[in-house]
Amino acid sequence: MFVFGMGFVGVHVSRRLREEGWEVSGTCTSEEKKKELQKMGFEAFVFNSSENDLGNLNALPHATHLLLSIPSFPGQGDPLIIQEEELRCKLSGGNLQWLGYLSSTSVYGDCGGGFVGEDCRPEPVTLKAKARLAAEQSWLNLGHDLGVSSYVFRLGGIYGPGRSALDTLISGEALSKQKKMRESRKYTARIHVDDIYQAIKNSFPVPNTGRVYNIVDDDPAPRSEVFLFAENIIKEKWPGKIIKRNVADYEEVKGEKEEIKGEKRVLNTRMKEELKVNLIHPSYRSAYLATSTHELKTISNLGHVLSMTRYLYHAEEHTFMYAISFVHFNHSNMLS
């Protein structure tokens, strides 16, 4: 497996595959990150489309599976498709069997809260979503031309270990204006990283090349509900640790006329029927309960409480501005 973009999802998928005996290599955007990936046991290459070509990616021609986890950019498009001719040369040796592109449910745009499946016509609103939609077709076309099984996975909001509403509340991370404004949404598609891996892995033997799959869970709950649930977990496990959000700041943003549109309920029927995915976390609730238990056990085993300001991966599931203070007792190490 070769992974373009070894970020949160890319690393998680790579780790799981390696546990099953796969050889995995991939790209990152800095020498520092490359060293981190090498310490994890991966063959890593620095790749930045504006600075690097594909010439130094020695493992790429030998890949049987190719996972694409690099986002498209407005006005630029997919940074790899820009180098399509060179990419075709790298992949034309006959080894490649499977190609998967990680997209987003944002390509559907605003559907007024209605249900949307893969056969619904995408109507992207933002420039970023429009770029993703264009990249989807480009990758499917390339996969077809190369004669390999090719798939598009439209992911909901990604969460998992170190990247959730629990982590946001624990870190006390300040939220951007745009992320606070998402509070007004009634529905939010999301998916746990373990279920993303399951869907990708299950697609390997599937003969339905050229298919698009929505990768979301069964519960498009609003962010306010998710954060309330996370807050209650923290209050139960670590009572008295939450400092209330900055109400004035929240009210100011809530009063803005600008709105982030994108109301929809994304269906996952095709994922379940064709990829035989039995969701590990059909709702955020089971994942958060499992995560909170693990965190409580970790803190208890260390025999101290930590002052935490950040995690390695920042959360996507943002709603309110909180800060949680943990007082150090008897240990000097920090979680990061």
PDB file of C-alpha atoms in Angstrom, residues 49-164:
ATOM      1  CA  SER A  49       3.232  19.307  -5.084  1.00  0.00           C
ATOM      2  CA  SER A  50       4.476  22.881  -5.377  1.00  0.00           C
ATOM      3  CA  GLU A  51       8.079  21.914  -4.642  1.00  0.00           C
ATOM      4  CA  ASN A  52       8.565  18.216  -5.395  1.00  0.00           C
ATOM      5  CA  ASP A  53       7.946  15.960  -8.354  1.00  0.00           C
ATOM      6  CA  LEU A  54       7.211  12.255  -8.164  1.00  0.00           C
ATOM      7  CA  GLY A  55      10.738  11.204  -9.013  1.00  0.00           C
ATOM      8  CA  ASN A  56      11.873  10.509  -5.452  1.00  0.00           C
ATOM      9  CA  LEU A  57       8.893   8.275  -4.583  1.00  0.00           C
ATOM     10  CA  ASN A  58      10.771   5.028  -5.124  1.00  0.00           C
ATOM     11  CA  ALA A  59       8.104   2.814  -3.568  1.00  0.00           C
ATOM     12  CA  LEU A  60       5.251   4.137  -5.731  1.00  0.00           C
ATOM     13  CA  PRO A  61       5.817   1.983  -8.864  1.00  0.00           C
ATOM     14  CA  HIS A  62       5.782  -1.161  -6.702  1.00  0.00           C
ATOM     15  CA  ALA A  63       2.468  -0.404  -4.998  1.00  0.00           C
ATOM     16  CA  THR A  64      -0.462  -2.768  -5.531  1.00  0.00           C
ATOM     17  CA  HIS A  65      -2.845  -0.437  -3.674  1.00  0.00           C
ATOM     18  CA  LEU A  66      -2.928   3.355  -3.715  1.00  0.00           C
ATOM     19  CA  LEU A  67      -4.793   5.434  -1.119  1.00  0.00           C
ATOM     20  CA  LEU A  68      -5.236   9.138  -1.892  1.00  0.00           C
ATOM     21  CA  SER A  69      -5.698  11.319   1.164  1.00  0.00           C
ATOM     22  CA  ILE A  70      -4.494  14.688  -0.117  1.00  0.00           C
ATOM     23  CA  PRO A  71      -7.225  17.366  -0.368  1.00  0.00           C
ATOM     24  CA  SER A  72      -7.893  19.473  -3.425  1.00  0.00           C
ATOM     25  CA  PHE A  73      -7.481  23.226  -3.275  1.00  0.00           C
ATOM     26  CA  PRO A  74      -9.686  25.943  -4.809  1.00  0.00           C
ATOM     27  CA  GLY A  75      -8.104  27.389  -7.901  1.00  0.00           C
ATOM     28  CA  GLN A  76      -5.441  24.687  -7.993  1.00  0.00           C
ATOM     29  CA  GLY A  77      -7.354  21.413  -8.049  1.00  0.00           C
ATOM     30  CA  ASP A  78      -5.911  18.103  -7.001  1.00  0.00           C
ATOM     31  CA  PRO A  79      -2.149  18.504  -6.492  1.00  0.00           C
ATOM     32  CA  LEU A  80      -1.471  15.037  -7.901  1.00  0.00           C
ATOM     33  CA  ILE A  81      -3.758  15.227 -10.920  1.00  0.00           C
ATOM     34  CA  ILE A  82      -1.767  18.326 -11.928  1.00  0.00           C
ATOM     35  CA  GLN A  83       1.142  15.912 -12.443  1.00  0.00           C
ATOM     36  CA  GLU A  84      -1.053  13.300 -14.106  1.00  0.00           C
ATOM     37  CA  GLU A  85       1.284  12.471 -16.989  1.00  0.00           C
ATOM     38  CA  GLU A  86       4.188  11.672 -14.675  1.00  0.00           C
ATOM     39  CA  LEU A  87       1.832   9.854 -12.326  1.00  0.00           C
ATOM     40  CA  ARG A  88       0.585   7.614 -15.141  1.00  0.00           C
ATOM     41  CA  CYS A  89       4.178   6.688 -15.957  1.00  0.00           C
ATOM     42  CA  LYS A  90       4.855   5.799 -12.338  1.00  0.00           C
ATOM     43  CA  LEU A  91       1.757   3.613 -12.094  1.00  0.00           C
ATOM     44  CA  SER A  92       1.812   1.933 -15.512  1.00  0.00           C
ATOM     45  CA  GLY A  93       4.125  -0.931 -14.579  1.00  0.00           C
ATOM     46  CA  GLY A  94       1.288  -3.369 -14.027  1.00  0.00           C
ATOM     47  CA  ASN A  95       1.563  -3.733 -10.229  1.00  0.00           C
ATOM     48  CA  LEU A  96      -1.335  -1.480  -9.245  1.00  0.00           C
ATOM     49  CA  GLN A  97      -4.627  -3.284  -8.571  1.00  0.00           C
ATOM     50  CA  TRP A  98      -6.668  -0.875  -6.409  1.00  0.00           C
ATOM     51  CA  LEU A  99      -7.087   2.891  -6.103  1.00  0.00           C
ATOM     52  CA  GLY A 100      -9.093   4.702  -3.434  1.00  0.00           C
ATOM     53  CA  TYR A 101      -9.742   8.445  -3.174  1.00  0.00           C
ATOM     54  CA  LEU A 102     -10.880   9.992   0.116  1.00  0.00           C
ATOM     55  CA  SER A 103     -13.434  12.701  -0.583  1.00  0.00           C
ATOM     56  CA  SER A 104     -16.062  14.384   1.569  1.00  0.00           C
ATOM     57  CA  THR A 105     -19.845  14.482   1.972  1.00  0.00           C
ATOM     58  CA  SER A 106     -19.514  18.248   1.489  1.00  0.00           C
ATOM     59  CA  VAL A 107     -19.806  17.628  -2.266  1.00  0.00           C
ATOM     60  CA  TYR A 108     -23.578  17.222  -1.832  1.00  0.00           C
ATOM     61  CA  GLY A 109     -23.996  20.821  -0.735  1.00  0.00           C
ATOM     62  CA  ASP A 110     -27.141  22.025   1.004  1.00  0.00           C
ATOM     63  CA  CYS A 111     -30.042  19.575   0.676  1.00  0.00           C
ATOM     64  CA  GLY A 112     -32.422  21.266   3.100  1.00  0.00           C
ATOM     65  CA  GLY A 113     -32.042  18.495   5.652  1.00  0.00           C
ATOM     66  CA  GLY A 114     -33.176  15.809   3.194  1.00  0.00           C
ATOM     67  CA  PHE A 115     -31.676  12.342   2.793  1.00  0.00           C
ATOM     68  CA  VAL A 116     -28.910  11.974   0.209  1.00  0.00           C
ATOM     69  CA  GLY A 117     -27.425   8.834  -1.279  1.00  0.00           C
ATOM     70  CA  GLU A 118     -24.670   8.273  -3.779  1.00  0.00           C
ATOM     71  CA  ASP A 119     -27.096   8.532  -6.710  1.00  0.00           C
ATOM     72  CA  CYS A 120     -28.130  12.052  -5.709  1.00  0.00           C
ATOM     73  CA  ARG A 121     -26.628  14.758  -7.867  1.00  0.00           C
ATOM     74  CA  PRO A 122     -23.879  16.611  -5.981  1.00  0.00           C
ATOM     75  CA  GLU A 123     -24.400  20.361  -5.725  1.00  0.00           C
ATOM     76  CA  PRO A 124     -21.279  21.618  -3.934  1.00  0.00           C
ATOM     77  CA  VAL A 125     -21.503  25.109  -2.510  1.00  0.00           C
ATOM     78  CA  THR A 126     -17.959  25.958  -1.466  1.00  0.00           C
ATOM     79  CA  LEU A 127     -14.975  26.206  -3.784  1.00  0.00           C
ATOM     80  CA  LYS A 128     -13.217  23.491  -1.785  1.00  0.00           C
ATOM     81  CA  ALA A 129     -16.137  21.097  -2.212  1.00  0.00           C
ATOM     82  CA  LYS A 130     -16.288  21.854  -5.943  1.00  0.00           C
ATOM     83  CA  ALA A 131     -12.581  21.039  -6.218  1.00  0.00           C
ATOM     84  CA  ARG A 132     -13.127  17.745  -4.404  1.00  0.00           C
ATOM     85  CA  LEU A 133     -15.939  16.762  -6.750  1.00  0.00           C
ATOM     86  CA  ALA A 134     -13.761  17.451  -9.782  1.00  0.00           C
ATOM     87  CA  ALA A 135     -10.962  15.386  -8.246  1.00  0.00           C
ATOM     88  CA  GLU A 136     -13.319  12.461  -7.681  1.00  0.00           C
ATOM     89  CA  GLN A 137     -14.025  12.144 -11.385  1.00  0.00           C
ATOM     90  CA  SER A 138     -10.381  12.628 -12.311  1.00  0.00           C
ATOM     91  CA  TRP A 139      -9.289   9.744 -10.100  1.00  0.00           C
ATOM     92  CA  LEU A 140     -12.065   7.452 -11.314  1.00  0.00           C
ATOM     93  CA  ASN A 141     -11.057   8.252 -14.897  1.00  0.00           C
ATOM     94  CA  LEU A 142      -7.410   7.536 -14.143  1.00  0.00           C
ATOM     95  CA  GLY A 143      -8.280   4.251 -12.459  1.00  0.00           C
ATOM     96  CA  HIS A 144     -10.371   3.257 -15.465  1.00  0.00           C
ATOM     97  CA  ASP A 145      -7.567   4.117 -17.891  1.00  0.00           C
ATOM     98  CA  LEU A 146      -5.071   2.100 -15.840  1.00  0.00           C
ATOM     99  CA  GLY A 147      -7.460  -0.847 -15.678  1.00  0.00           C
ATOM    100  CA  VAL A 148      -7.549  -1.006 -11.864  1.00  0.00           C
ATOM    101  CA  SER A 149     -10.389  -1.145  -9.336  1.00  0.00           C
ATOM    102  CA  SER A 150     -11.054   2.441  -8.304  1.00  0.00           C
ATOM    103  CA  TYR A 151     -13.336   3.878  -5.645  1.00  0.00           C
ATOM    104  CA  VAL A 152     -14.355   7.184  -4.081  1.00  0.00           C
ATOM    105  CA  PHE A 153     -15.097   7.335  -0.357  1.00  0.00           C
ATOM    106  CA  ARG A 154     -17.126  10.360   0.714  1.00  0.00           C
ATOM    107  CA  LEU A 155     -16.289  10.719   4.376  1.00  0.00           C
ATOM    108  CA  GLY A 156     -18.339  12.438   7.035  1.00  0.00           C
ATOM    109  CA  GLY A 157     -16.654  14.431   9.800  1.00  0.00           C
ATOM    110  CA  ILE A 158     -13.728  12.308  10.950  1.00  0.00           C
ATOM    111  CA  TYR A 159     -13.144  11.529  14.611  1.00  0.00           C
ATOM    112  CA  GLY A 160     -11.224   8.984  16.639  1.00  0.00           C
ATOM    113  CA  PRO A 161      -8.523   8.684  19.321  1.00  0.00           C
ATOM    114  CA  GLY A 162      -7.150  12.145  20.067  1.00  0.00           C
ATOM    115  CA  ARG A 163      -9.618  13.804  17.703  1.00  0.00           C
ATOM    116  CA  SER A 164     -13.093  14.235  19.173  1.00  0.00           C
TER     117      SER A 164
END
